[in-house]
Short mmCIF file of N, CA and C in Angstrom, two decimals:
data_model
loop_
_atom_site.label_atom_id
_atom_site.label_comp_id
_atom_site.label_asym_id
_atom_site.label_seq_id
_atom_site.Cartn_x
_atom_site.Cartn_y
_atom_site.Cartn_z
N MET A 352 0.86 -1.17 0.00
CA MET A 352 0.00 0.00 0.00
C MET A 352 0.90 1.23 0.00
N GLY A 353 0.57 2.18 -0.80
CA GLY A 353 1.36 3.41 -0.89
C GLY A 353 0.46 4.60 -1.07
N TYR A 354 1.05 5.69 -1.43
CA TYR A 354 0.27 6.89 -1.68
C TYR A 354 0.87 7.65 -2.85
N ILE A 355 0.06 8.50 -3.43
CA ILE A 355 0.48 9.32 -4.56
C ILE A 355 0.16 10.77 -4.22
N LEU A 356 1.13 11.64 -4.44
CA LEU A 356 0.88 13.06 -4.27
C LEU A 356 0.36 13.63 -5.58
N ARG A 357 -0.70 14.38 -5.50
CA ARG A 357 -1.23 15.02 -6.69
C ARG A 357 -0.24 16.07 -7.19
N PRO A 358 -0.20 16.35 -8.49
CA PRO A 358 0.69 17.39 -9.01
C PRO A 358 0.42 18.72 -8.30
N GLY A 359 1.49 19.44 -8.03
CA GLY A 359 1.36 20.73 -7.37
C GLY A 359 1.49 20.64 -5.86
N PHE A 360 1.55 19.43 -5.30
CA PHE A 360 1.67 19.27 -3.85
C PHE A 360 3.00 18.63 -3.47
N ASN A 361 3.95 18.60 -4.37
CA ASN A 361 5.25 18.01 -4.08
C ASN A 361 6.15 19.04 -3.41
N LEU A 362 6.78 18.64 -2.33
CA LEU A 362 7.75 19.49 -1.66
C LEU A 362 9.02 18.66 -1.55
N PRO A 363 10.09 19.10 -2.22
CA PRO A 363 11.31 18.30 -2.17
C PRO A 363 11.87 18.26 -0.74
N PRO A 364 12.65 17.24 -0.43
CA PRO A 364 13.26 17.17 0.90
C PRO A 364 14.10 18.42 1.15
N LEU A 365 13.99 18.96 2.34
CA LEU A 365 14.72 20.17 2.70
C LEU A 365 15.55 19.91 3.94
N MET A 366 16.70 20.52 3.99
CA MET A 366 17.53 20.47 5.20
C MET A 366 17.70 21.91 5.67
N PHE A 367 17.45 22.14 6.95
CA PHE A 367 17.58 23.47 7.52
C PHE A 367 18.68 23.48 8.56
N SER A 368 19.34 24.62 8.68
CA SER A 368 20.31 24.79 9.76
C SER A 368 19.54 24.93 11.08
N ILE A 369 20.24 24.91 12.18
CA ILE A 369 19.59 25.09 13.48
C ILE A 369 18.87 26.43 13.52
N GLU A 370 19.54 27.49 13.04
CA GLU A 370 18.93 28.83 13.06
C GLU A 370 17.69 28.89 12.18
N GLU A 371 17.75 28.26 11.00
CA GLU A 371 16.59 28.25 10.12
C GLU A 371 15.42 27.50 10.77
N THR A 372 15.73 26.39 11.41
CA THR A 372 14.68 25.62 12.09
C THR A 372 14.07 26.42 13.22
N GLU A 373 14.91 27.11 14.00
CA GLU A 373 14.39 27.96 15.07
C GLU A 373 13.50 29.06 14.52
N ALA A 374 13.90 29.65 13.39
CA ALA A 374 13.08 30.70 12.77
C ALA A 374 11.72 30.16 12.35
N ILE A 375 11.69 28.97 11.78
CA ILE A 375 10.43 28.37 11.34
C ILE A 375 9.55 28.05 12.55
N VAL A 376 10.13 27.46 13.58
CA VAL A 376 9.37 27.11 14.78
C VAL A 376 8.81 28.37 15.44
N LEU A 377 9.62 29.43 15.51
CA LEU A 377 9.15 30.68 16.09
C LEU A 377 8.03 31.30 15.25
N ALA A 378 8.19 31.27 13.93
CA ALA A 378 7.15 31.80 13.05
C ALA A 378 5.84 31.02 13.22
N LEU A 379 5.94 29.71 13.34
CA LEU A 379 4.74 28.90 13.55
C LEU A 379 4.09 29.23 14.89
N ALA A 380 4.90 29.50 15.90
CA ALA A 380 4.36 29.90 17.21
C ALA A 380 3.66 31.25 17.10
N MET A 381 4.17 32.14 16.26
CA MET A 381 3.54 33.45 16.07
C MET A 381 2.19 33.30 15.36
N VAL A 382 2.13 32.38 14.40
CA VAL A 382 0.85 32.12 13.71
C VAL A 382 -0.18 31.64 14.72
N ASP A 383 0.25 30.90 15.72
CA ASP A 383 -0.67 30.39 16.73
C ASP A 383 -1.25 31.50 17.60
N ARG A 384 -0.76 32.72 17.47
CA ARG A 384 -1.27 33.85 18.25
C ARG A 384 -2.30 34.66 17.46
N THR A 385 -2.55 34.27 16.21
CA THR A 385 -3.51 35.00 15.38
C THR A 385 -4.93 34.50 15.64
N GLY A 386 -5.89 35.23 15.12
CA GLY A 386 -7.28 34.82 15.22
C GLY A 386 -7.73 33.94 14.07
N ASP A 387 -6.80 33.50 13.23
CA ASP A 387 -7.12 32.68 12.06
C ASP A 387 -7.05 31.21 12.45
N MET A 388 -8.20 30.63 12.78
CA MET A 388 -8.24 29.27 13.32
C MET A 388 -7.69 28.23 12.35
N GLU A 389 -7.98 28.37 11.06
CA GLU A 389 -7.48 27.39 10.10
C GLU A 389 -5.96 27.45 10.00
N LEU A 390 -5.40 28.66 9.99
CA LEU A 390 -3.94 28.79 9.95
C LEU A 390 -3.32 28.27 11.24
N ARG A 391 -3.98 28.48 12.36
CA ARG A 391 -3.46 27.97 13.64
C ARG A 391 -3.39 26.45 13.61
N ARG A 392 -4.43 25.80 13.09
CA ARG A 392 -4.42 24.33 12.99
C ARG A 392 -3.30 23.87 12.05
N ALA A 393 -3.14 24.57 10.93
CA ALA A 393 -2.09 24.21 9.97
C ALA A 393 -0.70 24.41 10.59
N ALA A 394 -0.52 25.47 11.36
CA ALA A 394 0.76 25.72 12.01
C ALA A 394 1.08 24.62 13.02
N LYS A 395 0.08 24.17 13.75
CA LYS A 395 0.28 23.09 14.73
C LYS A 395 0.68 21.80 14.02
N LYS A 396 0.00 21.49 12.91
CA LYS A 396 0.35 20.28 12.14
C LYS A 396 1.78 20.37 11.61
N ALA A 397 2.13 21.54 11.05
CA ALA A 397 3.48 21.73 10.51
C ALA A 397 4.52 21.62 11.62
N SER A 398 4.24 22.21 12.76
CA SER A 398 5.15 22.15 13.89
C SER A 398 5.35 20.71 14.35
N ASP A 399 4.27 19.94 14.41
CA ASP A 399 4.37 18.52 14.79
C ASP A 399 5.20 17.73 13.78
N LYS A 400 5.01 18.01 12.49
CA LYS A 400 5.78 17.31 11.45
C LYS A 400 7.26 17.64 11.57
N ILE A 401 7.56 18.92 11.82
CA ILE A 401 8.96 19.33 11.97
C ILE A 401 9.57 18.63 13.18
N ALA A 402 8.86 18.65 14.30
CA ALA A 402 9.37 18.03 15.53
C ALA A 402 9.63 16.54 15.32
N ALA A 403 8.75 15.87 14.59
CA ALA A 403 8.89 14.43 14.37
C ALA A 403 10.06 14.09 13.45
N SER A 404 10.48 15.04 12.62
CA SER A 404 11.53 14.74 11.65
C SER A 404 12.91 15.24 12.07
N LEU A 405 13.01 15.91 13.21
CA LEU A 405 14.29 16.47 13.64
C LEU A 405 15.20 15.40 14.24
N PRO A 406 16.50 15.55 14.02
CA PRO A 406 17.44 14.65 14.71
C PRO A 406 17.39 14.92 16.22
N GLU A 407 17.77 13.93 17.01
CA GLU A 407 17.63 13.98 18.47
C GLU A 407 18.20 15.24 19.13
N PRO A 408 19.45 15.66 18.86
CA PRO A 408 19.96 16.84 19.58
C PRO A 408 19.14 18.11 19.32
N LEU A 409 18.74 18.31 18.07
CA LEU A 409 17.95 19.50 17.73
C LEU A 409 16.55 19.39 18.31
N SER A 410 15.99 18.21 18.28
CA SER A 410 14.66 17.99 18.85
C SER A 410 14.65 18.36 20.33
N LYS A 411 15.69 17.96 21.06
CA LYS A 411 15.78 18.29 22.49
C LYS A 411 15.90 19.80 22.70
N THR A 412 16.70 20.45 21.86
CA THR A 412 16.89 21.90 21.97
C THR A 412 15.57 22.63 21.78
N LEU A 413 14.82 22.25 20.75
CA LEU A 413 13.56 22.94 20.47
C LEU A 413 12.47 22.58 21.47
N SER A 414 12.50 21.37 22.00
CA SER A 414 11.47 20.99 22.97
C SER A 414 11.75 21.57 24.35
N ALA A 415 12.89 22.21 24.53
CA ALA A 415 13.22 22.82 25.83
C ALA A 415 12.46 24.13 26.04
N ASN A 416 11.62 24.50 25.08
CA ASN A 416 10.79 25.71 25.18
C ASN A 416 11.62 26.97 25.40
N ALA A 417 12.71 27.09 24.67
CA ALA A 417 13.55 28.27 24.80
C ALA A 417 13.10 29.41 23.89
N LEU A 418 12.24 29.13 22.93
CA LEU A 418 11.74 30.16 22.01
C LEU A 418 10.26 30.38 22.27
N HIS A 419 9.86 31.64 22.38
CA HIS A 419 8.46 31.95 22.66
C HIS A 419 7.98 33.11 21.79
N ALA A 420 6.74 33.03 21.35
CA ALA A 420 6.06 34.16 20.72
C ALA A 420 5.19 34.74 21.81
N TRP A 421 5.40 35.99 22.15
CA TRP A 421 4.71 36.59 23.28
C TRP A 421 3.64 37.56 22.82
N GLY A 422 2.74 37.85 23.66
CA GLY A 422 1.67 38.80 23.37
C GLY A 422 0.34 38.10 23.45
N SER A 423 -0.69 38.90 23.44
CA SER A 423 -2.02 38.32 23.56
C SER A 423 -2.42 37.62 22.27
N ILE A 424 -3.32 36.68 22.39
CA ILE A 424 -3.82 35.98 21.21
C ILE A 424 -4.96 36.80 20.62
N ALA A 425 -4.85 37.11 19.34
CA ALA A 425 -5.91 37.88 18.67
C ALA A 425 -7.18 37.04 18.64
N PRO A 426 -8.32 37.64 18.96
CA PRO A 426 -9.56 36.88 18.91
C PRO A 426 -9.97 36.58 17.46
N ALA A 427 -10.60 35.46 17.27
CA ALA A 427 -11.12 35.13 15.94
C ALA A 427 -12.28 36.07 15.64
N PRO A 428 -12.30 36.70 14.46
CA PRO A 428 -13.41 37.60 14.13
C PRO A 428 -14.73 36.84 14.07
N ALA A 429 -15.78 37.41 14.63
CA ALA A 429 -17.07 36.73 14.75
C ALA A 429 -17.78 36.54 13.41
N GLY A 430 -17.78 37.54 12.53
CA GLY A 430 -18.55 37.46 11.29
C GLY A 430 -17.75 37.05 10.08
N LEU A 431 -16.57 36.46 10.31
CA LEU A 431 -15.66 36.27 9.20
C LEU A 431 -14.82 35.02 9.40
N ASP A 432 -14.74 34.20 8.36
CA ASP A 432 -13.81 33.07 8.35
C ASP A 432 -12.62 33.53 7.51
N LEU A 433 -11.47 33.72 8.16
CA LEU A 433 -10.31 34.26 7.45
C LEU A 433 -9.82 33.34 6.34
N SER A 434 -10.13 32.06 6.40
CA SER A 434 -9.73 31.17 5.31
C SER A 434 -10.46 31.54 4.02
N THR A 435 -11.67 32.06 4.12
CA THR A 435 -12.41 32.53 2.95
C THR A 435 -11.68 33.70 2.31
N VAL A 436 -11.16 34.59 3.14
CA VAL A 436 -10.43 35.76 2.63
C VAL A 436 -9.12 35.32 2.00
N ARG A 437 -8.37 34.46 2.68
CA ARG A 437 -7.10 34.00 2.12
C ARG A 437 -7.31 33.29 0.79
N ARG A 438 -8.35 32.48 0.70
CA ARG A 438 -8.68 31.78 -0.55
C ARG A 438 -9.01 32.80 -1.64
N ALA A 439 -9.78 33.83 -1.29
CA ALA A 439 -10.15 34.86 -2.27
C ALA A 439 -8.92 35.62 -2.75
N VAL A 440 -7.95 35.86 -1.86
CA VAL A 440 -6.70 36.52 -2.28
C VAL A 440 -5.99 35.62 -3.29
N ARG A 441 -5.85 34.34 -2.96
CA ARG A 441 -5.17 33.39 -3.86
C ARG A 441 -5.86 33.27 -5.20
N ASP A 442 -7.20 33.16 -5.17
CA ASP A 442 -7.97 32.92 -6.39
C ASP A 442 -8.39 34.19 -7.12
N GLU A 443 -8.09 35.34 -6.50
CA GLU A 443 -8.51 36.64 -7.04
C GLU A 443 -10.03 36.67 -7.25
N GLU A 444 -10.74 36.36 -6.17
CA GLU A 444 -12.20 36.34 -6.19
C GLU A 444 -12.75 37.51 -5.37
N THR A 445 -13.74 38.18 -5.93
CA THR A 445 -14.39 39.30 -5.25
C THR A 445 -15.22 38.77 -4.08
N LEU A 446 -15.21 39.52 -2.98
CA LEU A 446 -16.01 39.19 -1.81
C LEU A 446 -17.07 40.26 -1.60
N GLU A 447 -18.17 39.87 -1.02
CA GLU A 447 -19.16 40.85 -0.58
C GLU A 447 -19.15 40.82 0.95
N ILE A 448 -18.93 42.01 1.53
CA ILE A 448 -18.87 42.09 2.99
C ILE A 448 -19.87 43.12 3.51
N ILE A 449 -20.26 42.95 4.73
CA ILE A 449 -20.97 44.00 5.46
C ILE A 449 -19.96 44.48 6.49
N TYR A 450 -19.64 45.77 6.41
CA TYR A 450 -18.58 46.35 7.23
C TYR A 450 -19.14 47.41 8.15
N ARG A 451 -18.77 47.35 9.39
CA ARG A 451 -19.20 48.34 10.38
C ARG A 451 -18.02 49.27 10.65
N ASP A 452 -18.21 50.57 10.40
CA ASP A 452 -17.13 51.52 10.63
C ASP A 452 -17.01 51.86 12.12
N GLU A 453 -16.06 52.73 12.43
CA GLU A 453 -15.77 53.09 13.82
C GLU A 453 -16.99 53.69 14.52
N ALA A 454 -17.82 54.42 13.77
CA ALA A 454 -19.01 55.05 14.35
C ALA A 454 -20.18 54.07 14.48
N GLY A 455 -20.03 52.86 13.92
CA GLY A 455 -21.09 51.86 14.02
C GLY A 455 -21.98 51.76 12.80
N ALA A 456 -21.74 52.60 11.78
CA ALA A 456 -22.54 52.55 10.56
C ALA A 456 -22.11 51.34 9.72
N GLU A 457 -23.11 50.61 9.20
CA GLU A 457 -22.83 49.43 8.38
C GLU A 457 -23.04 49.74 6.90
N THR A 458 -22.13 49.23 6.07
CA THR A 458 -22.27 49.35 4.62
C THR A 458 -21.98 47.99 3.99
N ARG A 459 -22.69 47.72 2.89
CA ARG A 459 -22.44 46.51 2.10
C ARG A 459 -21.42 46.90 1.04
N ARG A 460 -20.38 46.11 0.92
CA ARG A 460 -19.32 46.44 -0.04
C ARG A 460 -18.88 45.21 -0.81
N ARG A 461 -18.52 45.45 -2.06
CA ARG A 461 -17.86 44.43 -2.87
C ARG A 461 -16.39 44.82 -2.89
N VAL A 462 -15.55 43.86 -2.49
CA VAL A 462 -14.12 44.15 -2.39
C VAL A 462 -13.32 43.08 -3.13
N ARG A 463 -12.15 43.50 -3.59
CA ARG A 463 -11.21 42.60 -4.25
C ARG A 463 -10.01 42.46 -3.31
N PRO A 464 -9.99 41.43 -2.49
CA PRO A 464 -8.93 41.31 -1.49
C PRO A 464 -7.58 41.00 -2.13
N ILE A 465 -6.54 41.70 -1.66
CA ILE A 465 -5.20 41.50 -2.23
C ILE A 465 -4.17 41.11 -1.18
N ALA A 466 -4.48 41.28 0.11
CA ALA A 466 -3.52 40.91 1.15
C ALA A 466 -4.25 40.77 2.48
N VAL A 467 -3.66 39.98 3.36
CA VAL A 467 -4.14 39.85 4.73
C VAL A 467 -2.95 40.18 5.63
N ILE A 468 -3.15 41.13 6.54
CA ILE A 468 -2.07 41.57 7.43
C ILE A 468 -2.40 41.11 8.84
N TYR A 469 -1.51 40.34 9.41
CA TYR A 469 -1.69 39.83 10.77
C TYR A 469 -0.90 40.70 11.74
N TYR A 470 -1.61 41.46 12.56
CA TYR A 470 -1.00 42.21 13.65
C TYR A 470 -1.16 41.39 14.92
N SER A 471 -0.50 41.81 15.99
CA SER A 471 -0.61 41.03 17.23
C SER A 471 -2.00 41.07 17.83
N GLU A 472 -2.76 42.14 17.62
CA GLU A 472 -4.07 42.27 18.25
C GLU A 472 -5.25 42.09 17.29
N THR A 473 -4.99 42.21 15.99
CA THR A 473 -6.08 42.13 15.02
C THR A 473 -5.55 41.68 13.67
N VAL A 474 -6.44 41.51 12.73
CA VAL A 474 -6.09 41.15 11.36
C VAL A 474 -6.76 42.17 10.45
N ASN A 475 -6.00 42.68 9.48
CA ASN A 475 -6.56 43.61 8.49
C ASN A 475 -6.62 42.93 7.13
N ILE A 476 -7.64 43.29 6.38
CA ILE A 476 -7.79 42.83 5.01
C ILE A 476 -7.55 44.04 4.12
N VAL A 477 -6.61 43.91 3.20
CA VAL A 477 -6.34 44.97 2.23
C VAL A 477 -7.09 44.60 0.96
N ALA A 478 -7.91 45.52 0.46
CA ALA A 478 -8.73 45.20 -0.70
C ALA A 478 -9.06 46.45 -1.50
N TRP A 479 -9.29 46.24 -2.79
CA TRP A 479 -9.85 47.29 -3.63
C TRP A 479 -11.34 47.33 -3.31
N CYS A 480 -11.82 48.48 -2.86
CA CYS A 480 -13.22 48.63 -2.50
C CYS A 480 -13.96 49.25 -3.69
N GLU A 481 -14.93 48.52 -4.23
CA GLU A 481 -15.67 49.03 -5.37
C GLU A 481 -16.53 50.23 -4.99
N LEU A 482 -17.01 50.29 -3.75
CA LEU A 482 -17.81 51.42 -3.30
C LEU A 482 -16.99 52.71 -3.25
N ARG A 483 -15.81 52.65 -2.67
CA ARG A 483 -14.95 53.83 -2.51
C ARG A 483 -13.99 54.04 -3.67
N GLN A 484 -13.90 53.06 -4.56
CA GLN A 484 -12.99 53.13 -5.71
C GLN A 484 -11.56 53.44 -5.27
N ALA A 485 -11.12 52.70 -4.26
CA ALA A 485 -9.77 52.88 -3.73
C ALA A 485 -9.36 51.62 -2.97
N ILE A 486 -8.07 51.50 -2.75
CA ILE A 486 -7.56 50.41 -1.92
C ILE A 486 -7.78 50.82 -0.47
N ARG A 487 -8.40 49.93 0.28
CA ARG A 487 -8.75 50.22 1.68
C ARG A 487 -8.28 49.10 2.59
N ASN A 488 -8.13 49.44 3.86
CA ASN A 488 -7.84 48.46 4.90
C ASN A 488 -9.13 48.22 5.68
N PHE A 489 -9.49 46.96 5.85
CA PHE A 489 -10.69 46.60 6.59
C PHE A 489 -10.28 45.78 7.81
N ARG A 490 -10.61 46.26 8.98
CA ARG A 490 -10.33 45.50 10.19
C ARG A 490 -11.25 44.29 10.24
N SER A 491 -10.68 43.13 10.45
CA SER A 491 -11.48 41.90 10.42
C SER A 491 -12.54 41.87 11.51
N ASP A 492 -12.28 42.52 12.64
CA ASP A 492 -13.26 42.50 13.73
C ASP A 492 -14.47 43.39 13.43
N ARG A 493 -14.40 44.18 12.36
CA ARG A 493 -15.54 45.01 11.98
C ARG A 493 -16.32 44.43 10.80
N VAL A 494 -15.84 43.33 10.24
CA VAL A 494 -16.56 42.67 9.16
C VAL A 494 -17.67 41.84 9.80
N GLN A 495 -18.91 42.18 9.48
CA GLN A 495 -20.07 41.51 10.07
C GLN A 495 -20.44 40.24 9.33
N SER A 496 -20.19 40.22 8.03
CA SER A 496 -20.40 39.01 7.23
C SER A 496 -19.52 39.10 5.98
N CYS A 497 -19.26 37.94 5.41
CA CYS A 497 -18.37 37.88 4.25
C CYS A 497 -18.76 36.68 3.41
N GLN A 498 -18.96 36.93 2.10
CA GLN A 498 -19.31 35.84 1.18
C GLN A 498 -18.54 35.97 -0.11
N ALA A 499 -18.07 34.84 -0.62
CA ALA A 499 -17.46 34.82 -1.94
C ALA A 499 -18.57 35.03 -2.97
N THR A 500 -18.26 35.80 -4.02
CA THR A 500 -19.29 36.15 -5.00
C THR A 500 -19.30 35.25 -6.23
N GLY A 501 -18.20 34.54 -6.48
CA GLY A 501 -18.10 33.78 -7.71
C GLY A 501 -17.64 34.64 -8.87
N SER A 502 -17.38 35.91 -8.61
CA SER A 502 -16.87 36.85 -9.61
C SER A 502 -15.36 37.02 -9.36
N PHE A 503 -14.58 36.96 -10.42
CA PHE A 503 -13.12 36.97 -10.28
C PHE A 503 -12.50 38.20 -10.92
N PHE A 504 -11.36 38.61 -10.39
CA PHE A 504 -10.62 39.73 -10.95
C PHE A 504 -9.24 39.25 -11.39
N LYS A 505 -9.24 38.17 -12.16
CA LYS A 505 -8.00 37.52 -12.60
C LYS A 505 -7.04 38.51 -13.25
N LEU A 506 -5.79 38.32 -12.93
CA LEU A 506 -4.66 39.10 -13.45
C LEU A 506 -4.64 40.54 -12.95
N GLU A 507 -5.50 40.92 -12.02
CA GLU A 507 -5.47 42.27 -11.45
C GLU A 507 -4.84 42.30 -10.07
N GLY A 508 -4.81 41.17 -9.38
CA GLY A 508 -4.33 41.13 -8.00
C GLY A 508 -2.93 41.68 -7.83
N GLU A 509 -2.02 41.25 -8.69
CA GLU A 509 -0.64 41.71 -8.56
C GLU A 509 -0.52 43.20 -8.83
N LYS A 510 -1.25 43.72 -9.82
CA LYS A 510 -1.24 45.17 -10.10
C LYS A 510 -1.75 45.94 -8.89
N LEU A 511 -2.82 45.45 -8.29
CA LEU A 511 -3.38 46.12 -7.11
C LEU A 511 -2.41 46.06 -5.93
N ARG A 512 -1.71 44.92 -5.76
CA ARG A 512 -0.72 44.83 -4.68
C ARG A 512 0.42 45.81 -4.90
N GLN A 513 0.84 45.96 -6.15
CA GLN A 513 1.91 46.92 -6.45
C GLN A 513 1.46 48.35 -6.15
N LEU A 514 0.22 48.68 -6.51
CA LEU A 514 -0.31 50.01 -6.18
C LEU A 514 -0.38 50.22 -4.67
N TRP A 515 -0.84 49.21 -3.97
CA TRP A 515 -0.94 49.29 -2.51
C TRP A 515 0.44 49.52 -1.90
N MET A 516 1.43 48.74 -2.34
CA MET A 516 2.78 48.89 -1.80
C MET A 516 3.36 50.25 -2.14
N ALA A 517 3.11 50.74 -3.36
CA ALA A 517 3.61 52.06 -3.74
C ALA A 517 2.98 53.13 -2.86
N GLY A 518 1.69 53.03 -2.60
CA GLY A 518 1.01 53.98 -1.73
C GLY A 518 1.49 53.89 -0.30
N TRP A 519 1.71 52.67 0.17
CA TRP A 519 2.19 52.47 1.54
C TRP A 519 3.58 53.05 1.71
N GLN A 520 4.45 52.82 0.72
CA GLN A 520 5.82 53.31 0.81
C GLN A 520 5.89 54.82 0.68
N SER A 521 4.94 55.42 -0.05
CA SER A 521 4.95 56.88 -0.21
C SER A 521 4.03 57.56 0.81
N ASN A 522 3.41 56.76 1.69
CA ASN A 522 2.54 57.28 2.75
C ASN A 522 1.27 57.93 2.21
N GLN A 523 0.81 57.51 1.05
CA GLN A 523 -0.45 58.01 0.49
C GLN A 523 -1.58 57.08 0.91
N PRO A 524 -2.71 57.61 1.34
CA PRO A 524 -3.79 56.75 1.79
C PRO A 524 -4.43 55.93 0.67
N ALA A 525 -4.52 56.47 -0.51
CA ALA A 525 -5.14 55.74 -1.62
C ALA A 525 -4.55 56.22 -2.93
N ILE A 526 -4.38 55.31 -3.85
CA ILE A 526 -3.85 55.64 -5.16
C ILE A 526 -4.91 55.27 -6.18
N PRO A 527 -5.20 56.17 -7.13
CA PRO A 527 -6.22 55.86 -8.14
C PRO A 527 -5.82 54.63 -8.96
N TYR A 528 -6.81 53.90 -9.36
CA TYR A 528 -6.60 52.70 -10.17
C TYR A 528 -7.65 52.68 -11.25
N SER A 529 -7.20 52.57 -12.51
CA SER A 529 -8.20 52.46 -13.57
C SER A 529 -8.36 51.01 -13.93
N GLN A 530 -9.59 50.58 -13.88
CA GLN A 530 -9.89 49.19 -14.17
C GLN A 530 -9.82 48.95 -15.66
N PRO A 531 -9.38 47.74 -16.04
CA PRO A 531 -9.29 47.43 -17.48
C PRO A 531 -10.65 47.34 -18.12
#
């Protein structure tokens, strides 16, 4: 009895130095502090796989709990499954969200998500907002609901990410974008 990996899921054998392994283990511990439950489960599985494959001396070093990710654990957003957002970023799929602003006003928006930013206390979604016609940051704890629309913005995601990064680096809140 054996198994077959489907195309696209092959990962060649990798060897990491002690420092590289520590960096990966620490990064996985940091993921465990986010409110993204699916990523937290994946980080735990990856961490277990790494621990099981380490040679004895390194395994003992890492199991001594000498590396810690500190800070509070971000709460999982109530109206939002972050895996839906991450999938939409990957697939370049438009989402429809109901967003509550700081004053408590709710608006329905169609957004083209291009990035997810994990801070220690919250998660932000960076997206092109069709309502505001600009790249906006949406705090995940203010998203009341989120649904994939089945509408895609293929080949635009990278252009939008470049605009976002250019605006971020130049400290501009929004950069105009003309849709094709």
